[in-house]
Amino acid sequence: MDLFATTSAVAVSSYALLSTVYKSAQALYAQPVNASSPDDDLAQSETALPSVDVIVPCFNEDPNTLFECLESIASQDYAGKLQVYVVDDGSANRDVVGPVHDIYANDPRFSIILLAKNVGKRKAQIAAIRSSSGDLVLNVDSDTILAADVVTKLVLKMQDPEIGAAMGQLIASNRSETWLTRLIDMEYWLACNEERAAQARFGAVMCCCGPCAMYRRSALALLLDQYEAQYFRGRPSDFGEDRHLTILMLKAGFRTEYVPDAIAATVVPDSLGPYLRQQLRWARSTFRDTFLGLRLLPELDGYLTLDVIGQNLGPLLLAVSALAALTQLVIGGSVPWWTGLTIAAMTMVRCSVAAFRARDVRFLGFSFHTPINIFLLLPLKAYALCTLSNSDWLSRKVANVPAEGEKQAVTPHPNAGLSPASQGRISRTIRQPGFSHRPSSLAATESVCASDRSTAYK
């Protein structure tokens, strides 16, 4: 039994040491740096604003959710040219989303592309990219609502020609629904304002997340064929398109950035089943592109090597420690106190730091994510590593298709389809705690969540 106790203690101590070094460096580099003033940015942007194409692929999306997404795009305050391409990827519920298409078909800024059959999110995006011609391309998921200034904020960041891609900050639009959505919302905050913010210090955000990411068309033109033809072990690889495209941008020598005040609210899973399916797919795509990204590390700052080690070796050490501790408990009957106390201490320190940085005490509750991570996510990641060749999306379900003879109502905004100046805001403003000093308004309604549609294209 001493073997299991020693193994667990050594693994958890190594995990604590690695996490302390990694998280300390991450917290340091995640601190905001001095930026140019808004007046300076506006003065620069008054000359030749770039045209922006917004790509919204959708598959079996709930019509009200799709409407809210498109309304938030139509309400953007961007002063330059904005074109929107809504790509229906062979949805089975096209009859119920048709009224939404009809509303925006009357807006000259919108083009509705109806694909005859389902080809996957990546190919749906590419179909729109090749049909458009804007200087910049903004990919938006169909269940995501953008703050009115998102396009403007991202365009300002993309003024630097060395930047190939930039992502905004993600929050959960259905945060208040369940205990899980609250945890995921905090998880998103940490991923954006710790991990991405630190990576952005070196111009190397490793994944510009799919719900809201902007790309330079000239860079996309160089990479589109590689992006379309991704294979893993001889089989087409469809999911994880955001991470793969980001890695391709970095390989081509472009910088990738994070814009914390470009806020986008997206629907997240509200129960464990959809959440675990989403995490399994994400874990597979992360492992696939981590192997590809390793070749980049010698060209990037040393912190990025520490970041990759911390994100991959840390969970492995934690898994070994937890497995050895459980074995000690089951076989020997002795309680692995050192392992439990170390994990608990690391959890509380991390949550306390997050609560301080976000100026929000609710982050102390993120400690409940630790048992989910140890007992569900770590085994799931091990399974993902053993099944890397599996490209099943796991969650492509038809959202809210009415029964035969039943009609589903779509309630349009009274100003839908009008010019940007006359667009109204959606009913309720979502405010992210800790960002009251960052002026950005975001509207959403209560009806943006369905039980499993949040994972249909994520």
Short mmCIF file of C-alpha atoms in Angstrom, two decimals:
data_model
loop_
_atom_site.label_atom_id
_atom_site.label_comp_id
_atom_site.label_asym_id
_atom_site.label_seq_id
_atom_site.Cartn_x
_atom_site.Cartn_y
_atom_site.Cartn_z
CA MET A 1 0.00 0.00 0.00
CA ASP A 2 2.97 2.28 0.54
CA LEU A 3 3.61 2.14 -3.20
CA PHE A 4 0.21 3.66 -4.02
CA ALA A 5 0.52 6.26 -1.26
CA THR A 6 4.01 7.25 -2.42
CA THR A 7 2.98 7.36 -6.08
CA SER A 8 -0.04 9.52 -5.28
CA ALA A 9 1.98 11.88 -3.07
CA VAL A 10 4.80 12.29 -5.59
CA ALA A 11 2.36 12.84 -8.50
CA VAL A 12 0.20 15.37 -6.65
CA SER A 13 3.27 17.23 -5.35
CA SER A 14 4.66 17.43 -8.89
CA TYR A 15 1.26 18.62 -10.08
CA ALA A 16 1.17 21.31 -7.39
CA LEU A 17 4.67 22.52 -8.28
CA LEU A 18 3.98 22.60 -12.02
CA SER A 19 0.61 24.29 -11.54
CA THR A 20 2.10 26.93 -9.23
CA VAL A 21 4.78 27.85 -11.76
CA TYR A 22 2.43 27.69 -14.75
CA LYS A 23 -0.51 29.52 -13.18
CA SER A 24 1.74 32.19 -11.67
CA ALA A 25 3.28 32.92 -15.07
CA GLN A 26 -0.18 32.83 -16.66
CA ALA A 27 -1.61 35.29 -14.12
CA LEU A 28 1.35 37.60 -14.69
CA TYR A 29 1.07 37.63 -18.48
CA ALA A 30 -2.75 37.78 -18.42
CA GLN A 31 -2.65 41.23 -16.85
CA PRO A 32 -3.85 43.91 -19.31
CA VAL A 33 -1.17 46.07 -20.91
CA ASN A 34 -1.40 49.74 -21.76
CA ALA A 35 -3.23 50.24 -25.03
CA SER A 36 -3.88 53.22 -27.24
CA SER A 37 -6.78 55.42 -26.20
CA PRO A 38 -10.21 55.02 -27.84
CA ASP A 39 -9.81 58.47 -29.39
CA ASP A 40 -6.56 57.43 -31.07
CA ASP A 41 -8.21 54.25 -32.35
CA LEU A 42 -11.15 56.17 -33.75
CA ALA A 43 -8.88 58.67 -35.43
CA GLN A 44 -7.01 55.84 -37.14
CA SER A 45 -10.18 53.99 -38.12
CA GLU A 46 -11.73 56.98 -39.88
CA THR A 47 -9.52 56.29 -42.92
CA ALA A 48 -10.70 53.47 -45.19
CA LEU A 49 -12.53 51.12 -42.85
CA PRO A 50 -12.12 47.53 -44.08
CA SER A 51 -15.15 45.62 -45.33
CA VAL A 52 -16.28 42.73 -43.12
CA ASP A 53 -18.03 39.52 -44.12
CA VAL A 54 -19.87 37.75 -41.28
CA ILE A 55 -20.25 33.99 -41.80
CA VAL A 56 -23.01 32.22 -39.84
CA PRO A 57 -23.19 28.46 -40.55
CA CYS A 58 -26.24 26.80 -39.03
CA PHE A 59 -27.52 23.25 -38.80
CA ASN A 60 -30.84 22.30 -37.22
CA GLU A 61 -30.79 25.52 -35.19
CA ASP A 62 -33.74 26.66 -33.12
CA PRO A 63 -35.43 29.48 -35.11
CA ASN A 64 -35.65 31.90 -32.17
CA THR A 65 -32.00 31.33 -31.32
CA LEU A 66 -31.00 31.91 -34.94
CA PHE A 67 -33.13 35.06 -35.08
CA GLU A 68 -31.46 36.50 -31.97
CA CYS A 69 -28.04 35.77 -33.43
CA LEU A 70 -28.84 37.49 -36.73
CA GLU A 71 -30.52 40.42 -34.99
CA SER A 72 -27.37 41.04 -32.94
CA ILE A 73 -25.35 41.08 -36.17
CA ALA A 74 -27.82 43.39 -37.89
CA SER A 75 -27.56 45.76 -34.90
CA GLN A 76 -23.78 46.17 -35.09
CA ASP A 77 -22.57 49.76 -34.82
CA TYR A 78 -19.77 49.25 -37.36
CA ALA A 79 -19.43 52.21 -39.72
CA GLY A 80 -17.79 50.26 -42.54
CA LYS A 81 -19.29 47.85 -45.05
CA LEU A 82 -20.84 44.76 -43.46
CA GLN A 83 -22.14 41.73 -45.36
CA VAL A 84 -23.66 38.69 -43.69
CA TYR A 85 -23.75 35.17 -45.15
CA VAL A 86 -26.13 32.75 -43.43
CA VAL A 87 -25.32 29.21 -44.55
CA ASP A 88 -28.02 26.64 -43.85
CA ASP A 89 -26.10 23.36 -43.94
CA GLY A 90 -28.88 21.05 -45.11
CA SER A 91 -30.97 21.44 -41.94
CA ALA A 92 -33.81 19.01 -41.39
CA ASN A 93 -35.89 21.78 -39.78
CA ARG A 94 -35.63 24.18 -42.70
CA ASP A 95 -39.40 24.60 -42.77
CA VAL A 96 -39.39 26.18 -39.28
CA VAL A 97 -36.28 28.34 -39.77
CA GLY A 98 -37.57 29.51 -43.15
CA PRO A 99 -39.43 32.50 -41.64
CA VAL A 100 -36.15 33.69 -40.11
CA HIS A 101 -34.48 33.43 -43.52
CA ASP A 102 -37.36 35.41 -45.03
CA ILE A 103 -37.01 38.23 -42.49
CA TYR A 104 -33.36 38.83 -43.29
CA ALA A 105 -33.61 38.13 -47.00
CA ASN A 106 -35.15 41.61 -47.24
CA ASP A 107 -32.01 43.18 -45.77
CA PRO A 108 -29.50 43.97 -48.56
CA ARG A 109 -26.64 43.19 -46.18
CA PHE A 110 -27.78 39.57 -45.79
CA SER A 111 -27.35 36.63 -48.16
CA ILE A 112 -29.01 33.29 -47.37
CA ILE A 113 -27.17 30.24 -48.73
CA LEU A 114 -29.17 26.98 -48.67
CA LEU A 115 -26.98 23.90 -49.10
CA ALA A 116 -28.76 20.90 -50.58
CA LYS A 117 -27.24 18.46 -48.09
CA ASN A 118 -25.30 18.53 -44.85
CA VAL A 119 -21.57 18.95 -45.55
CA GLY A 120 -20.32 19.94 -42.10
CA LYS A 121 -19.55 23.25 -40.42
CA ARG A 122 -16.13 23.66 -41.99
CA LYS A 123 -17.28 23.20 -45.57
CA ALA A 124 -20.32 25.41 -44.90
CA GLN A 125 -17.98 28.17 -43.75
CA ILE A 126 -15.74 27.70 -46.78
CA ALA A 127 -18.71 27.88 -49.16
CA ALA A 128 -19.53 31.35 -47.80
CA ILE A 129 -15.91 32.49 -47.66
CA ARG A 130 -15.44 31.65 -51.33
CA SER A 131 -18.68 33.46 -52.20
CA SER A 132 -17.63 36.65 -50.41
CA SER A 133 -14.93 39.27 -50.87
CA GLY A 134 -14.62 41.38 -47.70
CA ASP A 135 -11.25 42.37 -46.29
CA LEU A 136 -12.01 40.62 -43.00
CA VAL A 137 -14.07 37.52 -42.22
CA LEU A 138 -15.93 37.09 -38.92
CA ASN A 139 -17.08 33.57 -38.07
CA VAL A 140 -20.07 33.49 -35.72
CA ASP A 141 -21.89 30.43 -34.36
CA SER A 142 -25.64 30.44 -34.94
CA ASP A 143 -26.43 30.32 -31.20
CA THR A 144 -24.21 33.30 -30.34
CA ILE A 145 -25.31 36.88 -29.63
CA LEU A 146 -22.79 39.67 -30.24
CA ALA A 147 -22.47 42.91 -28.32
CA ALA A 148 -23.23 45.86 -30.59
CA ASP A 149 -19.57 46.90 -30.75
CA VAL A 150 -17.97 43.48 -31.37
CA VAL A 151 -17.21 44.04 -35.07
CA THR A 152 -15.76 47.49 -34.35
CA LYS A 153 -13.57 46.19 -31.51
CA LEU A 154 -12.21 43.29 -33.56
CA VAL A 155 -11.59 45.46 -36.63
CA LEU A 156 -9.55 47.89 -34.51
CA LYS A 157 -7.36 45.00 -33.36
CA MET A 158 -6.98 43.72 -36.93
CA GLN A 159 -5.51 47.05 -38.09
CA ASP A 160 -2.07 45.51 -37.55
CA PRO A 161 -1.32 43.63 -40.81
CA GLU A 162 0.73 41.03 -38.90
CA ILE A 163 -2.41 39.81 -37.11
CA GLY A 164 -4.14 36.98 -38.94
CA ALA A 165 -6.92 36.27 -36.44
CA ALA A 166 -8.53 37.69 -33.30
CA MET A 167 -11.20 36.36 -30.97
CA GLY A 168 -13.59 38.06 -28.56
CA GLN A 169 -14.50 37.19 -25.00
CA LEU A 170 -17.11 34.45 -24.57
CA ILE A 171 -19.75 34.29 -21.86
CA ALA A 172 -22.69 31.92 -21.40
CA SER A 173 -25.98 33.51 -22.46
CA ASN A 174 -27.90 30.90 -20.43
CA ARG A 175 -25.68 31.19 -17.36
CA SER A 176 -28.54 31.39 -14.88
CA GLU A 177 -30.30 28.22 -16.08
CA THR A 178 -28.55 25.43 -14.09
CA TRP A 179 -25.61 24.82 -11.79
CA LEU A 180 -23.69 23.47 -14.80
CA THR A 181 -24.22 26.55 -16.96
CA ARG A 182 -22.93 28.69 -14.09
CA LEU A 183 -19.79 26.56 -13.87
CA ILE A 184 -19.29 26.68 -17.65
CA ASP A 185 -19.66 30.46 -17.66
CA MET A 186 -16.87 30.70 -15.07
CA GLU A 187 -14.84 28.18 -17.07
CA TYR A 188 -15.19 30.41 -20.14
CA TRP A 189 -14.07 33.46 -18.17
CA LEU A 190 -10.97 31.63 -16.96
CA ALA A 191 -10.19 30.27 -20.44
CA CYS A 192 -10.51 33.72 -21.99
CA ASN A 193 -9.06 36.01 -19.34
CA GLU A 194 -6.29 33.75 -18.10
CA GLU A 195 -5.27 31.30 -20.82
CA ARG A 196 -6.04 33.35 -23.98
CA ALA A 197 -5.06 36.67 -22.41
CA ALA A 198 -1.63 35.30 -21.44
CA GLN A 199 -1.08 33.73 -24.86
CA ALA A 200 -2.09 37.00 -26.52
CA ARG A 201 0.78 38.77 -24.72
CA PHE A 202 3.01 36.93 -27.21
CA GLY A 203 0.67 37.16 -30.20
CA ALA A 204 -0.02 33.43 -30.13
CA VAL A 205 -3.55 32.61 -28.97
CA MET A 206 -3.61 28.86 -29.65
CA CYS A 207 -7.34 28.66 -30.38
CA CYS A 208 -9.49 31.54 -31.63
CA CYS A 209 -12.81 30.10 -30.53
CA GLY A 210 -15.50 29.40 -33.13
CA PRO A 211 -18.42 31.42 -31.65
CA CYS A 212 -16.69 34.74 -32.39
CA ALA A 213 -13.41 34.91 -34.32
CA MET A 214 -12.24 37.32 -37.04
CA TYR A 215 -9.73 36.45 -39.78
CA ARG A 216 -7.80 38.42 -42.39
CA ARG A 217 -8.97 37.36 -45.86
CA SER A 218 -5.51 37.63 -47.40
CA ALA A 219 -4.29 35.13 -44.79
CA LEU A 220 -7.31 32.87 -45.30
CA ALA A 221 -6.62 32.80 -49.05
CA LEU A 222 -3.22 31.25 -48.34
CA LEU A 223 -4.60 28.63 -45.96
CA LEU A 224 -8.08 27.76 -47.20
CA ASP A 225 -7.06 24.62 -49.10
CA GLN A 226 -5.13 23.29 -46.10
CA TYR A 227 -8.02 24.17 -43.82
CA GLU A 228 -10.52 22.35 -46.02
CA ALA A 229 -8.43 19.23 -46.49
CA GLN A 230 -7.47 18.36 -42.91
CA TYR A 231 -6.96 14.64 -42.39
CA PHE A 232 -6.09 12.59 -39.34
CA ARG A 233 -4.77 9.07 -39.86
CA GLY A 234 -6.07 9.13 -43.41
CA ARG A 235 -9.61 10.18 -42.51
CA PRO A 236 -11.21 13.63 -42.98
CA SER A 237 -11.18 15.70 -39.79
CA ASP A 238 -14.20 18.00 -39.54
CA PHE A 239 -14.58 19.20 -35.96
CA GLY A 240 -12.08 21.41 -34.12
CA GLU A 241 -12.05 23.77 -37.09
CA ASP A 242 -11.36 26.84 -34.95
CA ARG A 243 -8.24 25.41 -33.29
CA HIS A 244 -6.92 23.98 -36.56
CA LEU A 245 -7.35 27.25 -38.45
CA THR A 246 -5.63 29.12 -35.61
CA ILE A 247 -2.66 26.74 -35.74
CA LEU A 248 -2.44 27.20 -39.52
CA MET A 249 -2.38 30.98 -39.01
CA LEU A 250 0.50 30.67 -36.56
CA LYS A 251 2.39 28.29 -38.86
CA ALA A 252 2.05 30.83 -41.67
CA GLY A 253 3.72 33.47 -39.48
CA PHE A 254 0.65 35.51 -38.50
CA ARG A 255 -0.14 36.63 -34.97
CA THR A 256 -3.37 35.61 -33.26
CA GLU A 257 -4.94 37.88 -30.64
CA TYR A 258 -7.60 38.15 -27.94
CA VAL A 259 -9.88 41.19 -27.50
CA PRO A 260 -11.44 41.06 -24.00
CA ASP A 261 -13.97 43.85 -24.56
CA ALA A 262 -15.47 42.27 -27.71
CA ILE A 263 -18.07 40.27 -25.83
CA ALA A 264 -20.15 37.44 -27.31
CA ALA A 265 -22.74 35.37 -25.43
CA THR A 266 -23.18 31.78 -26.56
CA VAL A 267 -25.51 28.99 -25.47
CA VAL A 268 -23.74 26.31 -23.40
CA PRO A 269 -24.90 22.79 -22.44
CA ASP A 270 -27.25 22.81 -19.47
CA SER A 271 -26.89 19.13 -18.50
CA LEU A 272 -24.02 16.68 -18.13
CA GLY A 273 -24.79 14.49 -21.18
CA PRO A 274 -24.42 17.23 -23.82
CA TYR A 275 -21.54 18.79 -21.88
CA LEU A 276 -19.53 15.56 -21.80
CA ARG A 277 -20.17 14.90 -25.50
CA GLN A 278 -18.94 18.41 -26.28
CA GLN A 279 -15.87 17.95 -24.08
CA LEU A 280 -15.05 14.61 -25.72
CA ARG A 281 -15.10 16.19 -29.17
CA TRP A 282 -13.04 19.16 -27.97
CA ALA A 283 -10.51 16.85 -26.28
CA ARG A 284 -10.00 14.91 -29.51
CA SER A 285 -9.49 18.06 -31.56
CA THR A 286 -7.14 19.50 -28.92
CA PHE A 287 -4.94 16.39 -28.94
CA ARG A 288 -4.87 16.32 -32.75
CA ASP A 289 -3.80 19.93 -33.12
CA THR A 290 -1.48 19.89 -30.11
CA PHE A 291 0.67 17.42 -32.02
CA LEU A 292 0.66 19.83 -34.96
CA GLY A 293 1.31 22.82 -32.72
CA LEU A 294 4.39 21.28 -31.09
CA ARG A 295 6.38 22.13 -34.20
CA LEU A 296 5.63 25.80 -33.64
CA LEU A 297 7.02 26.02 -30.11
CA PRO A 298 10.70 26.66 -31.02
CA GLU A 299 9.60 29.75 -32.94
CA LEU A 300 7.40 31.13 -30.13
CA ASP A 301 8.16 32.61 -26.72
CA GLY A 302 9.24 30.17 -24.00
CA TYR A 303 6.02 30.83 -22.10
CA LEU A 304 4.08 29.02 -24.82
CA THR A 305 6.13 25.87 -24.18
CA LEU A 306 5.29 26.16 -20.48
CA ASP A 307 1.65 26.66 -21.47
CA VAL A 308 1.56 23.44 -23.51
CA ILE A 309 3.34 21.51 -20.75
CA GLY A 310 1.03 22.89 -18.08
CA GLN A 311 -2.12 22.07 -20.05
CA ASN A 312 -1.05 18.51 -20.93
CA LEU A 313 1.35 17.25 -18.26
CA GLY A 314 -0.63 18.82 -15.41
CA PRO A 315 -3.82 16.80 -16.04
CA LEU A 316 -1.71 13.63 -16.49
CA LEU A 317 -0.04 14.09 -13.08
CA LEU A 318 -3.41 14.83 -11.49
CA ALA A 319 -4.91 11.71 -13.05
CA VAL A 320 -2.04 9.50 -11.84
CA SER A 321 -2.32 10.94 -8.35
CA ALA A 322 -6.09 10.51 -8.18
CA LEU A 323 -5.93 6.94 -9.53
CA ALA A 324 -3.23 5.92 -7.06
CA ALA A 325 -5.11 7.59 -4.19
CA LEU A 326 -8.36 5.79 -5.06
CA THR A 327 -6.50 2.49 -5.30
CA GLN A 328 -4.95 3.14 -1.88
CA LEU A 329 -8.39 3.88 -0.45
CA VAL A 330 -10.13 0.84 -1.98
CA ILE A 331 -7.42 -1.78 -1.44
CA GLY A 332 -5.69 -0.54 1.68
CA GLY A 333 -8.56 1.25 3.36
CA SER A 334 -6.35 4.21 4.24
CA VAL A 335 -7.39 7.74 3.41
CA PRO A 336 -4.96 9.58 1.07
CA TRP A 337 -4.92 12.76 3.19
CA TRP A 338 -1.93 14.38 1.51
CA THR A 339 -3.44 14.04 -1.96
CA GLY A 340 -6.84 15.33 -0.88
CA LEU A 341 -5.47 18.29 1.07
CA THR A 342 -3.09 19.29 -1.74
CA ILE A 343 -5.83 19.21 -4.39
CA ALA A 344 -8.22 21.12 -2.10
CA ALA A 345 -5.57 23.76 -1.35
CA MET A 346 -4.69 24.21 -5.03
CA THR A 347 -8.39 24.51 -5.87
CA MET A 348 -9.11 27.17 -3.27
CA VAL A 349 -6.05 29.22 -4.21
CA ARG A 350 -7.00 29.17 -7.88
CA CYS A 351 -10.64 30.08 -7.19
CA SER A 352 -9.65 32.85 -4.78
CA VAL A 353 -7.30 34.38 -7.34
CA ALA A 354 -10.02 34.18 -9.99
CA ALA A 355 -12.56 35.80 -7.64
CA PHE A 356 -10.10 38.62 -6.95
CA ARG A 357 -9.26 39.21 -10.62
CA ALA A 358 -12.90 39.06 -11.74
CA ARG A 359 -14.06 41.08 -8.73
CA ASP A 360 -16.76 38.44 -8.27
CA VAL A 361 -17.12 36.18 -5.23
CA ARG A 362 -19.08 33.60 -7.22
CA PHE A 363 -15.78 32.26 -8.58
CA LEU A 364 -15.22 30.61 -5.19
CA GLY A 365 -17.97 28.26 -6.34
CA PHE A 366 -15.81 27.12 -9.24
CA SER A 367 -14.28 24.72 -6.70
CA PHE A 368 -17.19 22.39 -7.55
CA HIS A 369 -15.60 21.97 -10.97
CA THR A 370 -12.67 20.04 -9.41
CA PRO A 371 -14.56 16.77 -8.72
CA ILE A 372 -16.12 17.00 -12.20
CA ASN A 373 -12.64 17.39 -13.64
CA ILE A 374 -11.13 14.49 -11.67
CA PHE A 375 -13.93 11.95 -11.92
CA LEU A 376 -15.45 12.80 -15.32
CA LEU A 377 -13.23 14.96 -17.52
CA LEU A 378 -9.89 13.24 -16.88
CA PRO A 379 -11.27 9.75 -17.74
CA LEU A 380 -13.02 11.31 -20.74
CA LYS A 381 -9.73 12.81 -21.95
CA ALA A 382 -8.04 9.43 -21.60
CA TYR A 383 -10.82 7.91 -23.70
CA ALA A 384 -10.45 10.72 -26.25
CA LEU A 385 -6.73 10.00 -26.56
CA CYS A 386 -7.49 6.33 -27.23
CA THR A 387 -10.14 7.17 -29.86
CA LEU A 388 -8.49 10.04 -31.73
CA SER A 389 -9.53 8.65 -35.13
CA ASN A 390 -13.23 8.98 -34.27
CA SER A 391 -14.66 12.06 -36.01
CA ASP A 392 -18.29 11.65 -34.91
CA TRP A 393 -19.83 15.00 -33.85
CA LEU A 394 -21.88 13.07 -31.23
CA SER A 395 -24.54 15.77 -31.01
CA ARG A 396 -26.05 16.62 -34.38
CA LYS A 397 -29.67 16.66 -33.37
CA VAL A 398 -32.65 18.40 -34.87
CA ALA A 399 -33.55 21.33 -32.63
CA ASN A 400 -37.20 21.95 -31.84
CA VAL A 401 -38.77 20.42 -34.94
CA PRO A 402 -42.53 20.57 -34.35
CA ALA A 403 -44.71 17.50 -34.53
CA GLU A 404 -46.69 16.83 -37.69
CA GLY A 405 -49.31 19.50 -38.20
CA GLU A 406 -47.81 21.74 -35.52
CA LYS A 407 -46.40 25.18 -36.29
CA GLN A 408 -43.57 26.82 -34.40
CA ALA A 409 -43.85 30.56 -33.99
CA VAL A 410 -40.97 32.89 -34.62
CA THR A 411 -41.40 36.26 -32.95
CA PRO A 412 -39.54 38.83 -35.02
CA HIS A 413 -38.12 42.00 -33.62
CA PRO A 414 -40.30 44.90 -34.81
CA ASN A 415 -37.31 46.54 -36.52
CA ALA A 416 -35.86 43.39 -38.10
CA GLY A 417 -34.49 43.87 -41.58
CA LEU A 418 -34.12 47.66 -41.32
CA SER A 419 -30.95 49.68 -41.70
CA PRO A 420 -28.38 49.61 -38.87
CA ALA A 421 -29.38 53.09 -37.68
CA SER A 422 -32.94 51.97 -37.11
CA GLN A 423 -32.19 48.58 -35.57
CA GLY A 424 -33.43 48.14 -31.99
CA ARG A 425 -31.70 46.28 -29.21
CA ILE A 426 -32.87 42.86 -28.05
CA SER A 427 -34.75 42.88 -24.76
CA ARG A 428 -32.33 42.21 -21.87
CA THR A 429 -28.73 43.34 -21.33
CA ILE A 430 -26.28 40.71 -20.17
CA ARG A 431 -23.59 42.15 -17.95
CA GLN A 432 -20.49 40.13 -17.18
CA PRO A 433 -19.35 40.60 -13.56
CA GLY A 434 -15.91 42.16 -13.33
CA PHE A 435 -16.24 44.06 -16.58
CA SER A 436 -18.25 47.06 -15.48
CA HIS A 437 -15.27 49.21 -16.39
CA ARG A 438 -15.32 47.94 -19.95
CA PRO A 439 -18.11 49.68 -21.87
CA SER A 440 -19.87 47.06 -23.95
CA SER A 441 -23.57 46.33 -24.05
CA LEU A 442 -24.93 42.92 -24.93
CA ALA A 443 -28.56 42.02 -25.35
CA ALA A 444 -30.29 38.66 -25.16
CA THR A 445 -33.63 37.15 -24.33
CA GLU A 446 -34.60 34.36 -21.98
CA SER A 447 -35.41 31.95 -24.81
CA VAL A 448 -31.89 31.30 -26.07
CA CYS A 449 -31.50 27.86 -24.53
CA ALA A 450 -32.75 24.42 -25.54
CA SER A 451 -31.68 21.19 -23.91
CA ASP A 452 -29.15 19.99 -26.49
CA ARG A 453 -29.00 22.47 -29.34
CA SER A 454 -25.98 24.24 -27.84
CA THR A 455 -23.74 21.41 -29.03
CA ALA A 456 -25.13 20.98 -32.54
CA TYR A 457 -22.27 22.89 -34.13
CA LYS A 458 -19.68 23.26 -31.36
#
